[in-house]
């Protein structure tokens, strides 16, 4: 520790700290632009200048180390004048176009110029102008506003792992951009918008839509992957206009994925806004009682149900209760088609523990596209701490070096004798991550068994440490499994349910929040054979168009809901806006339907429903929210052998990987820029916007 004086106050500061850190410890705010505590120090904006006694000139506090007995003045005339000088220099070439800048109202330069800017400039030459760069559909650039802080460049290089942003030229001719004008290829690029202290990089989809003071902010979480990133949802007049990350060191640090940030236009595109029934081969809007009557008639026949990947605990619990209470014996499942996910479906290693993990094996897993914020931690561990990382699966670009051990699961047998097994054995905190999608393979259970055996032998599972982890695709999948939303004859699976419906064994199929199953999975000709397809969801998807009855539900931003993330941490979404027109919160649909069926579910308010959930699932008790509650996952034993079929890439179309994302025009643009928009039944062009208009389309 060293003793320093900040404005005359004695402080004990860790040796090696910067003057800025010491000032922060003393609660003295130092204005800055280029400094960011999660990036390397650039020291190029000079806004953080402070006076240090004995130094001939003010020093940049963000990179100047403290020394014993140092006396720092953060409010002396010298310091204030230095900041004013820096501000004048920064504003020389700045266009001062705040009235037409989307950063206005939340701009660091604007704020600091109020404190240190003059009301006139001594500079009478022409201002420099820089051409804007087209770097894709996510980020809008106005590069004349750039103050060359290089935060965006450092983020792209250090955190996102894509060396696509850089600076060319020197002095006044310096320009920041992608060297070759092209869409930036990163699943995290939107974070540069948050980092840019001026209006040089702003959100393209949000451009000119609102001012920050017009927005109503609601806290929520991102449910599009399994990390559960805390976010804020901003709306104006009931329309969601943007989403941004909140800071949480244990979960997302302060980053957010591009899929979560830019897909909010799906919330008002192609929505189901009224109940619908099919008459004469055409879907027509109707009242809720009418739709319930149709649904009830359908459910009098042998029925089965499938739950998708976006349901909250309330929704999954109500769905399960409805199936058990009103359709006794009917098969239902919440797992993706083919999945053998059973009792073990979460991480045993908390996300923040990846700061200490010292060897990692990825099995059939691509964390860069499945959980980009986990990949940020793995990248940091691989590059900064140089931990060994190995991949058994498809060779992919993870943005950091790894050892490729093979592409087929049968290599697991010889893995025990490999050098990497020794590496894991000698590690203190080794980890294995298996993609949940591996368990949709026919030999999925056998792979999991083989991995578990290997994990025990190589010290990944040992006394006091369990580094064996399953990475599911979304929070909703984990939550639905927590709610045990599967039942029937004990052997039900999504595949078996689909097969039974397509073969005529069951006459009615309820698809709630479709995800991995598509219109092709359901035999459309069944519609003419007295079969009934009931669709409960948010968008008029190709599968919804096949339905006989549609019950419109609320999207994640329109309802309060509890979700568990990959660590088993329960967090909640809040309703930022109401569901559109006649759509209803999902659990209320099941509650009303149960009443229609003559046996009402025993909860009538959200509080009653949450009480019922908490009684059965302690992790969902309010006292446990936001804490990690480990799941006691048990791996079901099997004697089956693993096959030699190679692991397939887990995610092939990052921006269009689920039905919600496929409804977003922005995501379609991003996927096109990424090089491939061809995803099976995905429409090549964005679906038409039908906000607030009841959709009436011909059945496929
Ligand atoms: S674009 Fe923004 S973040 Fe990047 S260097 Fe310029 S001011 Fe800094
Ligand atoms: S914040 Fe210190 S030089 Fe920019």
XYZ file of C-alpha atoms and ligand atoms in Angstrom:
712
model
C 0.000 0.000 0.000
C 1.132 3.570 -0.576
C 0.023 6.792 1.090
C -1.292 9.505 -1.221
C -3.105 12.766 -0.628
C -6.104 13.506 -2.830
C -7.142 17.128 -2.362
C -5.438 17.008 1.017
C -7.159 13.786 2.174
C -4.778 10.976 3.154
C -5.560 7.653 1.458
C -3.977 4.201 1.599
C -3.983 2.936 -1.959
C -2.884 -0.374 -3.449
C 0.604 -0.128 -4.944
C 0.355 -0.065 -8.744
C -3.022 1.715 -8.758
C -3.465 4.654 -11.075
C -4.080 8.176 -9.850
C -7.612 7.923 -11.277
C -8.308 4.800 -9.206
C -7.029 6.598 -6.119
C -9.283 9.568 -6.901
C -12.259 7.238 -7.371
C -11.452 5.677 -3.998
C -11.604 9.184 -2.556
C -14.996 9.723 -4.278
C -13.508 12.371 -6.572
C -14.978 12.131 -10.031
C -12.423 12.533 -12.809
C -13.818 13.385 -16.261
C -12.586 10.976 -18.914
C -13.330 9.725 -22.419
C -10.797 7.108 -23.469
C -10.458 5.336 -20.117
C -12.722 2.344 -19.485
C -12.149 -0.050 -16.640
C -12.731 -3.169 -18.779
C -10.380 -2.078 -21.581
C -6.648 -1.519 -21.756
C -5.454 2.008 -20.982
C -4.905 4.219 -24.028
C -4.287 7.587 -22.360
C -5.016 9.584 -25.475
C -7.923 11.942 -24.751
C -6.173 13.928 -21.944
C -9.481 14.766 -20.311
C -8.434 13.155 -17.041
C -5.582 15.591 -16.368
C -4.916 16.384 -12.705
C -2.291 18.455 -10.967
C 0.346 16.493 -9.079
C 2.560 18.523 -6.799
C 6.148 18.529 -8.005
C 5.250 17.670 -11.609
C 5.946 20.399 -14.174
C 2.658 19.772 -16.037
C -0.716 18.149 -15.225
C -0.639 14.350 -15.676
C -3.154 11.971 -17.264
C -4.549 10.299 -14.164
C -5.859 7.220 -16.008
C -2.391 5.820 -16.578
C -0.174 7.625 -14.060
C 0.729 5.298 -11.181
C 0.488 6.463 -7.582
C 3.710 6.939 -5.625
C 4.421 7.237 -1.913
C 3.561 10.686 -0.579
C 2.053 11.876 -3.887
C -0.168 14.943 -3.543
C -2.920 15.184 -6.164
C -5.191 18.179 -6.739
C -8.389 17.404 -8.640
C -9.961 20.820 -8.205
C -7.072 23.276 -8.434
C -7.108 26.090 -11.023
C -4.301 24.272 -12.892
C -6.411 21.099 -13.141
C -9.561 22.958 -14.193
C -7.654 24.992 -16.812
C -6.043 21.839 -18.187
C -9.462 20.220 -18.604
C -10.823 23.347 -20.247
C -7.903 23.325 -22.669
C -8.496 19.667 -23.532
C -12.190 20.288 -24.048
C -11.482 23.226 -26.354
C -9.122 21.047 -28.377
C -11.662 18.212 -28.631
C -14.378 20.598 -29.755
C -12.245 22.234 -32.474
C -13.277 19.644 -35.036
C -16.450 18.428 -33.400
C -19.517 19.382 -35.472
C -21.522 20.501 -32.393
C -24.616 18.985 -33.961
C -26.249 17.881 -30.705
C -29.790 18.781 -31.882
C -29.623 16.104 -34.586
C -27.422 13.623 -32.739
C -28.938 10.444 -31.292
C -26.428 10.554 -28.446
C -27.887 13.870 -27.273
C -29.000 13.680 -23.668
C -26.709 10.765 -22.825
C -23.424 11.993 -24.300
C -20.254 12.173 -22.219
C -18.865 14.946 -24.434
C -22.052 16.969 -24.042
C -21.982 16.524 -20.257
C -18.302 17.402 -19.909
C -18.604 20.402 -22.195
C -21.273 21.780 -19.861
C -18.687 21.562 -17.078
C -15.511 22.547 -18.952
C -16.513 23.878 -22.382
C -16.435 27.535 -23.379
C -19.270 29.383 -25.052
C -17.050 30.359 -27.992
C -14.004 28.990 -29.737
C -10.702 30.660 -30.501
C -10.456 28.507 -33.630
C -11.517 30.246 -36.815
C -10.324 27.774 -39.468
C -12.564 25.319 -41.294
C -13.529 22.269 -39.276
C -12.341 18.872 -40.393
C -15.030 16.615 -41.922
C -14.812 12.825 -42.143
C -16.869 10.573 -44.397
C -19.266 8.273 -42.554
C -18.511 4.576 -42.812
C -21.024 1.872 -43.645
C -20.227 -0.827 -41.109
C -23.484 -2.764 -41.342
C -27.093 -2.755 -40.193
C -26.395 -2.510 -36.495
C -24.214 0.567 -36.097
C -24.715 3.998 -37.614
C -21.574 6.099 -37.944
C -21.102 9.868 -38.019
C -17.331 9.896 -37.947
C -16.922 13.682 -37.895
C -18.054 13.407 -34.271
C -15.296 10.911 -33.399
C -12.824 12.134 -30.772
C -10.347 9.271 -31.427
C -10.645 7.791 -27.975
C -10.132 4.297 -29.523
C -12.549 2.620 -27.124
C -14.323 0.933 -30.058
C -11.030 -0.333 -31.461
C -9.925 -1.690 -28.107
C -13.297 -3.361 -27.502
C -13.258 -5.066 -30.908
C -9.674 -6.234 -30.474
C -9.603 -7.086 -26.788
C -13.132 -8.223 -25.888
C -14.927 -9.232 -29.093
C -11.803 -10.733 -30.631
C -12.357 -9.315 -34.113
C -9.592 -7.090 -35.362
C -11.862 -5.259 -37.750
C -11.850 -1.772 -36.231
C -8.779 0.378 -36.445
C -7.368 3.831 -37.073
C -5.676 5.099 -40.210
C -3.824 8.398 -40.676
C -2.291 10.631 -38.028
C -3.157 13.800 -36.179
C -6.014 15.662 -37.781
C -6.123 13.083 -40.576
C -6.721 10.160 -38.244
C -9.859 8.195 -39.098
C -11.487 5.352 -37.177
C -13.364 2.586 -38.989
C -13.191 -0.857 -40.518
C -10.127 -0.629 -42.775
C -12.138 -2.000 -45.683
C -15.669 -0.632 -45.578
C -17.726 -3.681 -44.612
C -20.240 -4.874 -42.040
C -18.451 -5.626 -38.811
C -18.662 -9.345 -38.146
C -19.083 -9.682 -34.432
C -21.890 -10.981 -32.260
C -20.973 -8.314 -29.694
C -20.476 -5.242 -31.879
C -23.420 -3.319 -30.392
C -21.406 -2.799 -27.213
C -19.268 -0.298 -29.122
C -22.336 1.941 -29.232
C -22.458 1.985 -25.427
C -18.707 2.536 -25.215
C -18.501 5.396 -27.708
C -18.513 8.517 -25.520
C -19.850 10.688 -28.349
C -22.385 10.256 -31.139
C -19.925 8.765 -33.631
C -21.314 5.243 -33.190
C -25.038 4.983 -32.528
C -27.658 2.301 -32.983
C -28.839 2.163 -36.597
C -32.270 0.619 -35.904
C -32.878 3.241 -33.169
C -31.746 6.201 -35.313
C -33.969 9.283 -34.964
C -36.735 7.409 -33.138
C -36.674 9.004 -29.680
C -34.823 11.165 -27.191
C -33.657 9.477 -23.987
C -35.860 11.661 -21.798
C -38.952 10.527 -23.697
C -38.333 6.879 -22.880
C -39.766 4.862 -20.017
C -37.204 2.398 -18.709
C -37.997 -1.085 -17.371
C -35.478 -3.594 -16.065
C -35.586 -7.090 -17.490
C -33.360 -9.937 -18.662
C -32.343 -11.294 -22.035
C -33.911 -14.717 -22.518
C -32.526 -15.420 -25.999
C -29.606 -17.418 -24.648
C -28.883 -19.205 -21.387
C -26.820 -16.447 -19.736
C -29.787 -14.310 -18.629
C -28.114 -10.947 -19.219
C -29.717 -8.185 -17.127
C -31.004 -5.541 -19.528
C -33.173 -2.449 -19.659
C -36.096 -2.134 -22.037
C -36.945 1.404 -23.154
C -40.384 2.146 -24.521
C -42.294 5.184 -25.648
C -46.090 5.156 -25.898
C -46.191 1.378 -25.439
C -43.659 0.535 -28.145
C -40.280 -0.954 -27.273
C -37.641 1.233 -28.930
C -34.384 -0.156 -27.603
C -32.745 -2.564 -25.188
C -29.454 -1.989 -23.378
C -27.343 -3.994 -20.929
C -27.218 -3.444 -17.191
C -23.969 -3.999 -15.355
C -23.605 -7.225 -13.378
C -20.096 -8.483 -12.832
C -21.244 -11.997 -12.010
C -23.299 -12.465 -15.169
C -22.665 -10.244 -18.179
C -20.055 -7.804 -16.800
C -21.546 -4.948 -18.830
C -21.932 -6.477 -22.263
C -24.901 -7.659 -24.265
C -25.195 -9.786 -27.391
C -26.213 -8.248 -30.709
C -29.099 -10.700 -31.035
C -30.571 -9.434 -27.768
C -29.836 -5.774 -28.513
C -31.133 -5.481 -32.052
C -33.962 -8.017 -32.348
C -36.598 -5.964 -30.506
C -38.285 -5.096 -33.812
C -39.600 -8.680 -33.702
C -41.835 -7.462 -30.868
C -43.880 -5.418 -33.302
C -43.558 -7.434 -36.480
C -45.952 -10.139 -37.637
C -47.561 -10.359 -34.183
C -50.605 -12.378 -33.313
C -52.961 -9.816 -31.856
C -56.313 -11.631 -31.705
C -57.494 -15.205 -31.305
C -58.088 -16.896 -34.650
C -59.831 -19.974 -35.928
C -59.677 -21.587 -39.322
C -62.880 -21.422 -41.327
C -63.092 -22.668 -44.893
C -59.325 -23.123 -44.932
C -58.655 -19.531 -43.850
C -57.589 -18.179 -40.498
C -60.052 -15.583 -39.263
C -60.017 -13.460 -36.140
C -62.575 -14.294 -33.484
C -63.363 -13.639 -29.831
C -61.614 -15.425 -26.974
C -64.767 -17.420 -25.990
C -65.165 -18.565 -29.589
C -61.518 -19.646 -29.802
C -61.818 -21.454 -26.464
C -64.892 -23.338 -27.707
C -62.965 -24.493 -30.792
C -59.954 -25.429 -28.676
C -62.115 -27.308 -26.184
C -63.762 -29.323 -28.963
C -60.304 -30.204 -30.271
C -59.071 -31.235 -26.841
C -61.955 -33.675 -26.395
C -60.016 -35.904 -28.814
C -56.687 -37.584 -27.849
C -54.336 -34.661 -27.325
C -50.620 -34.033 -26.799
C -48.632 -30.832 -26.332
C -45.192 -29.346 -26.975
C -43.667 -26.418 -25.090
C -41.044 -24.154 -26.714
C -37.957 -22.388 -25.428
C -39.192 -18.957 -24.306
C -41.686 -19.768 -21.541
C -41.211 -18.308 -18.076
C -41.640 -20.324 -14.889
C -45.197 -19.011 -14.566
C -46.021 -20.039 -18.130
C -44.374 -23.463 -17.919
C -45.975 -24.161 -14.532
C -49.427 -23.128 -15.771
C -48.921 -25.218 -18.935
C -47.924 -28.257 -16.905
C -50.759 -27.759 -14.408
C -53.235 -27.450 -17.265
C -52.010 -30.643 -18.912
C -52.115 -32.600 -15.663
C -55.371 -31.107 -14.409
C -57.428 -30.870 -17.575
C -55.900 -33.368 -20.003
C -54.974 -36.201 -17.664
C -52.657 -38.757 -19.240
C -51.894 -36.625 -22.307
C -48.237 -36.563 -23.361
C -46.392 -33.248 -23.183
C -42.755 -32.244 -23.372
C -40.660 -29.111 -23.076
C -37.453 -30.480 -24.593
C -36.348 -29.766 -28.148
C -37.023 -32.436 -30.746
C -34.772 -35.445 -30.193
C -33.393 -34.141 -26.914
C -32.506 -36.529 -24.131
C -31.886 -33.745 -21.620
C -33.137 -35.257 -18.427
C -32.104 -34.333 -14.919
C -28.802 -32.627 -15.652
C -29.233 -29.464 -17.656
C -27.247 -26.593 -16.109
C -23.723 -25.482 -15.240
C -22.012 -26.635 -12.077
C -19.454 -23.836 -12.510
C -20.767 -20.307 -11.812
C -20.002 -17.884 -14.648
C -17.740 -15.769 -12.473
C -15.689 -18.873 -11.591
C -14.443 -18.884 -15.180
C -12.088 -16.152 -13.991
C -10.358 -18.933 -12.011
C -10.894 -21.986 -14.207
C -7.500 -23.169 -15.434
C -8.278 -25.659 -18.241
C -11.357 -26.059 -20.442
C -12.631 -28.790 -22.746
C -15.530 -27.928 -25.063
C -17.547 -30.904 -26.310
C -19.684 -30.286 -29.402
C -19.977 -26.726 -28.220
C -19.489 -23.297 -29.798
C -19.743 -20.802 -26.921
C -19.049 -17.912 -29.295
C -22.479 -18.333 -30.889
C -24.361 -20.205 -28.163
C -23.406 -17.952 -25.253
C -21.202 -15.078 -26.485
C -20.804 -13.590 -23.008
C -19.440 -16.873 -21.662
C -17.057 -16.825 -24.613
C -15.828 -13.382 -23.519
C -14.732 -14.925 -20.207
C -13.168 -17.945 -21.934
C -11.313 -15.656 -24.351
C -9.933 -13.588 -21.494
C -8.823 -16.744 -19.682
C -7.217 -18.160 -22.838
C -5.373 -14.957 -23.771
C -4.606 -13.266 -20.462
C -4.048 -16.263 -18.209
C -3.096 -18.523 -21.122
C -5.168 -21.444 -19.869
C -5.273 -24.480 -22.169
C -8.537 -24.826 -24.132
C -9.420 -27.865 -26.244
C -12.344 -28.586 -28.540
C -13.875 -31.937 -29.363
C -16.306 -31.083 -32.125
C -16.604 -28.976 -35.238
C -13.654 -26.655 -35.844
C -14.954 -23.129 -35.348
C -13.519 -19.650 -34.844
C -13.752 -19.007 -31.113
C -11.574 -15.841 -31.301
C -8.815 -17.495 -29.242
C -6.437 -20.387 -29.817
C -7.432 -23.907 -28.833
C -6.270 -27.440 -29.357
C -8.560 -29.405 -31.674
C -8.913 -32.950 -30.372
C -11.178 -34.367 -33.073
C -14.610 -34.095 -34.578
C -16.295 -37.354 -33.586
C -17.579 -38.416 -30.161
C -15.903 -41.828 -30.345
C -12.627 -39.977 -29.713
C -13.849 -39.686 -26.125
C -12.614 -43.253 -25.612
C -9.003 -42.385 -26.377
C -9.232 -38.963 -24.726
C -8.426 -40.487 -21.337
C -4.969 -41.400 -22.628
C -4.321 -38.060 -24.308
C -2.007 -35.276 -23.155
C -4.998 -33.026 -22.617
C -6.365 -35.459 -20.014
C -3.084 -34.942 -18.112
C -3.548 -31.176 -18.476
C -7.017 -31.443 -16.924
C -5.695 -33.699 -14.162
C -3.001 -31.234 -13.199
C -5.408 -28.262 -13.244
C -6.899 -26.961 -10.000
C -10.229 -25.933 -11.495
C -10.744 -27.698 -14.828
C -14.060 -27.443 -16.673
C -15.879 -29.307 -19.428
C -18.744 -27.668 -21.312
C -21.111 -29.794 -23.402
C -23.692 -28.193 -25.673
C -27.203 -29.336 -24.789
C -27.815 -29.792 -28.503
C -25.367 -32.725 -28.419
C -28.069 -34.526 -26.464
C -30.455 -34.301 -29.403
C -28.281 -36.846 -31.228
C -29.433 -40.475 -31.057
C -26.238 -41.252 -29.120
C -26.599 -38.127 -26.932
C -27.108 -40.023 -23.665
C -24.112 -42.251 -24.452
C -21.954 -39.169 -25.131
C -22.991 -37.642 -21.816
C -22.139 -40.884 -20.024
C -18.746 -41.063 -21.708
C -18.019 -37.417 -20.870
C -19.030 -37.950 -17.245
C -16.729 -40.971 -16.980
C -13.887 -38.972 -18.528
C -14.610 -36.010 -16.221
C -14.309 -38.192 -13.128
C -11.104 -39.828 -14.348
C -9.461 -36.555 -15.311
C -10.311 -34.696 -12.108
C -12.942 -32.382 -13.592
C -15.367 -33.783 -11.015
C -13.629 -34.223 -7.685
C -14.046 -33.440 -4.007
C -14.902 -29.761 -3.608
C -15.085 -29.046 -7.342
C -17.517 -29.976 -10.107
C -16.495 -28.589 -13.485
C -18.912 -30.621 -15.624
C -21.358 -28.270 -17.343
C -24.227 -28.505 -19.817
C -24.935 -25.418 -21.903
C -28.619 -25.229 -22.912
C -29.805 -22.896 -25.645
C -32.040 -20.546 -23.637
C -33.145 -19.616 -20.127
C -36.619 -20.855 -21.062
C -35.343 -24.401 -21.630
C -33.763 -24.473 -18.166
C -36.841 -22.957 -16.553
C -39.220 -25.421 -18.213
C -37.051 -28.345 -17.079
C -37.008 -26.838 -13.572
C -40.803 -26.869 -13.696
C -40.600 -30.499 -14.921
C -42.912 -29.554 -17.779
C -43.001 -32.985 -19.311
C -45.352 -35.824 -18.643
C -47.822 -38.362 -19.932
C -46.888 -41.995 -20.178
C -43.418 -41.349 -18.775
C -41.771 -41.838 -22.160
C -43.081 -38.757 -23.900
C -40.738 -36.790 -26.095
C -41.261 -34.064 -28.641
C -40.368 -36.478 -31.435
C -42.807 -39.131 -30.172
C -45.551 -36.515 -29.814
C -45.030 -35.300 -33.381
C -44.967 -38.857 -34.690
C -48.189 -39.727 -32.881
C -49.921 -36.660 -34.306
C -48.688 -37.174 -37.849
C -49.695 -40.853 -37.775
C -53.164 -40.129 -36.400
C -52.599 -41.719 -32.991
C -53.373 -38.388 -31.362
C -55.936 -36.120 -32.949
C -55.031 -32.799 -31.389
C -51.655 -31.158 -30.976
C -51.046 -28.087 -28.826
C -47.910 -26.233 -29.863
C -47.027 -23.610 -27.281
C -44.176 -21.256 -28.204
C -42.840 -23.203 -31.159
C -39.094 -23.243 -31.445
C -37.214 -26.168 -32.897
C -40.186 -27.743 -34.647
C -41.185 -26.226 -37.953
C -44.134 -26.329 -40.306
C -42.402 -29.217 -42.107
C -42.462 -31.302 -38.930
C -46.254 -31.228 -38.820
C -48.127 -33.078 -41.531
C -50.259 -30.311 -43.054
C -52.638 -32.809 -44.655
C -53.769 -33.776 -41.153
C -55.867 -30.621 -41.144
C -58.263 -32.257 -43.525
C -58.466 -35.424 -41.440
C -60.330 -34.028 -38.430
C -57.110 -33.325 -36.617
C -56.759 -30.081 -34.683
C -53.613 -28.011 -34.325
C -53.805 -25.460 -31.514
C -51.084 -22.825 -31.600
C -50.330 -20.656 -28.582
C -47.669 -18.081 -29.351
C -46.694 -14.568 -30.267
C -46.064 -14.533 -34.021
C -47.788 -15.702 -37.180
C -45.059 -18.188 -38.022
C -45.259 -20.729 -40.859
C -46.343 -23.296 -38.260
C -48.992 -20.953 -36.818
C -50.435 -20.614 -40.308
C -51.175 -24.344 -40.278
C -53.102 -24.055 -37.017
C -56.857 -24.504 -36.621
C -56.976 -22.393 -33.484
C -54.551 -19.613 -32.530
C -54.400 -18.193 -29.019
C -52.202 -15.037 -29.020
C -49.771 -14.813 -26.113
C -47.519 -12.122 -24.629
C -43.863 -11.732 -25.600
C -41.062 -11.582 -23.013
C -41.253 -7.777 -22.755
C -44.986 -7.802 -22.102
C -45.215 -9.930 -18.972
C -43.537 -10.420 -15.621
C -41.792 -13.771 -15.627
C -39.190 -15.743 -13.694
C -36.376 -17.422 -15.600
C -33.404 -19.464 -14.416
C -30.116 -18.929 -16.201
C -27.399 -21.457 -16.909
C -26.050 -21.173 -13.359
C -29.484 -21.827 -11.853
C -29.868 -18.152 -10.928
C -33.532 -17.083 -11.006
C -34.145 -13.569 -12.344
C -37.218 -11.861 -13.664
C -38.523 -9.993 -16.650
C -40.959 -7.147 -16.060
C -43.757 -5.995 -18.304
C -42.376 -2.985 -20.173
C -45.423 -2.687 -22.414
C -48.819 -4.424 -22.485
C -49.472 -7.327 -24.881
C -50.758 -6.073 -28.265
C -54.527 -5.719 -28.698
C -56.246 -8.914 -27.528
C -53.151 -10.989 -26.766
C -52.919 -12.224 -23.176
C -50.266 -13.303 -20.722
C -49.620 -16.984 -21.307
C -50.485 -18.303 -17.852
C -53.803 -16.475 -17.995
C -54.643 -18.310 -21.222
C -54.122 -21.685 -19.525
C -56.071 -20.525 -16.469
C -59.028 -19.388 -18.614
C -58.849 -22.515 -20.763
C -58.942 -24.726 -17.668
C -62.087 -22.941 -16.522
C -63.622 -23.452 -19.949
C -62.787 -27.152 -19.643
C -64.733 -27.308 -16.367
C -61.885 -27.642 -13.872
C -60.221 -24.314 -13.071
C -56.564 -24.242 -12.042
C -56.089 -23.269 -8.369
C -54.472 -19.874 -8.980
C -56.116 -16.724 -10.184
C -53.471 -14.039 -9.651
C -49.760 -13.778 -10.343
C -49.065 -13.822 -6.591
C -51.049 -17.047 -6.122
C -49.276 -18.617 -9.087
C -45.835 -17.628 -7.790
C -46.719 -18.990 -4.348
C -47.655 -22.309 -5.909
C -44.374 -22.362 -7.859
C -42.265 -21.455 -4.818
C -43.898 -24.216 -2.756
C -42.797 -26.843 -5.262
C -39.554 -25.239 -6.448
C -37.589 -23.524 -3.650
C -35.191 -21.887 -6.138
C -38.152 -19.776 -7.294
C -38.903 -18.512 -3.808
C -38.407 -14.700 -3.724
C -35.625 -15.137 -1.137
C -33.656 -17.189 -3.672
C -34.053 -14.828 -6.630
C -30.806 -13.495 -8.081
C -28.806 -16.136 -6.217
C -27.221 -19.236 -7.640
C -29.157 -22.300 -6.558
C -27.273 -25.366 -7.811
C -29.421 -28.045 -9.426
C -28.689 -31.564 -8.218
C -28.276 -32.954 -11.721
C -28.041 -36.705 -12.119
C -26.899 -38.304 -15.353
C -29.104 -41.168 -16.500
C -26.972 -44.241 -17.140
C -27.051 -46.014 -20.474
C -25.151 -48.910 -22.003
C -25.464 -47.530 -25.532
C -22.254 -46.760 -27.413
C -21.234 -43.431 -28.895
C -21.188 -43.274 -32.670
C -18.522 -42.114 -35.093
C -20.828 -39.488 -36.611
C -19.055 -36.102 -36.378
C -20.429 -33.360 -34.160
C -22.318 -30.881 -36.323
C -21.815 -27.111 -35.869
C -24.254 -26.165 -33.105
C -25.352 -22.812 -34.497
C -25.191 -22.184 -38.210
C -27.244 -18.987 -38.395
C -26.562 -16.975 -35.277
C -29.000 -14.161 -36.026
C -31.862 -16.462 -37.054
C -31.419 -19.316 -34.654
C -34.917 -19.299 -33.184
C -38.407 -18.366 -34.289
C -38.462 -15.074 -32.378
C -35.252 -13.897 -34.069
C -36.577 -14.998 -37.437
C -39.381 -12.449 -37.050
C -36.927 -9.559 -36.787
C -36.197 -7.669 -40.038
C -32.931 -6.407 -38.505
C -31.801 -9.949 -37.732
C -32.458 -10.939 -41.348
C -30.293 -8.041 -42.534
C -27.534 -9.035 -40.104
C -27.643 -12.654 -41.235
C -27.442 -11.567 -44.863
C -24.392 -9.458 -44.027
C -22.932 -12.400 -42.157
C -23.035 -14.318 -45.393
C -25.930 -16.765 -45.259
C -29.652 -16.230 -44.822
C -30.709 -19.621 -46.097
C -32.198 -21.410 -43.123
C -34.519 -24.188 -44.180
C -38.009 -22.827 -43.897
C -36.906 -19.295 -43.036
C -38.395 -16.741 -45.392
C -35.589 -15.080 -47.359
C -37.132 -11.652 -46.909
C -38.365 -10.233 -43.605
C -42.002 -10.988 -42.816
C -44.358 -8.062 -43.458
C -45.070 -5.732 -40.545
C -48.633 -6.297 -39.371
C -48.528 -4.449 -36.102
C -51.984 -3.968 -34.640
C -53.636 -5.481 -37.679
C -55.357 -8.828 -37.246
C -53.634 -11.239 -39.582
C -55.842 -13.190 -41.941
C -53.842 -15.419 -44.206
C -54.472 -18.479 -46.206
C -53.378 -21.643 -44.522
C -50.262 -23.123 -46.039
S -15.902 6.096 -32.840
Fe -16.415 6.624 -30.724
S -15.475 4.981 -29.533
Fe -14.538 4.912 -31.548
S -12.705 6.172 -31.385
Fe -14.322 7.520 -32.137
S -15.188 8.442 -30.308
Fe -13.997 6.687 -29.626
S -9.092 9.254 -19.790
Fe -7.014 9.626 -19.354
S -6.211 10.229 -21.210
Fe -8.252 9.735 -21.689
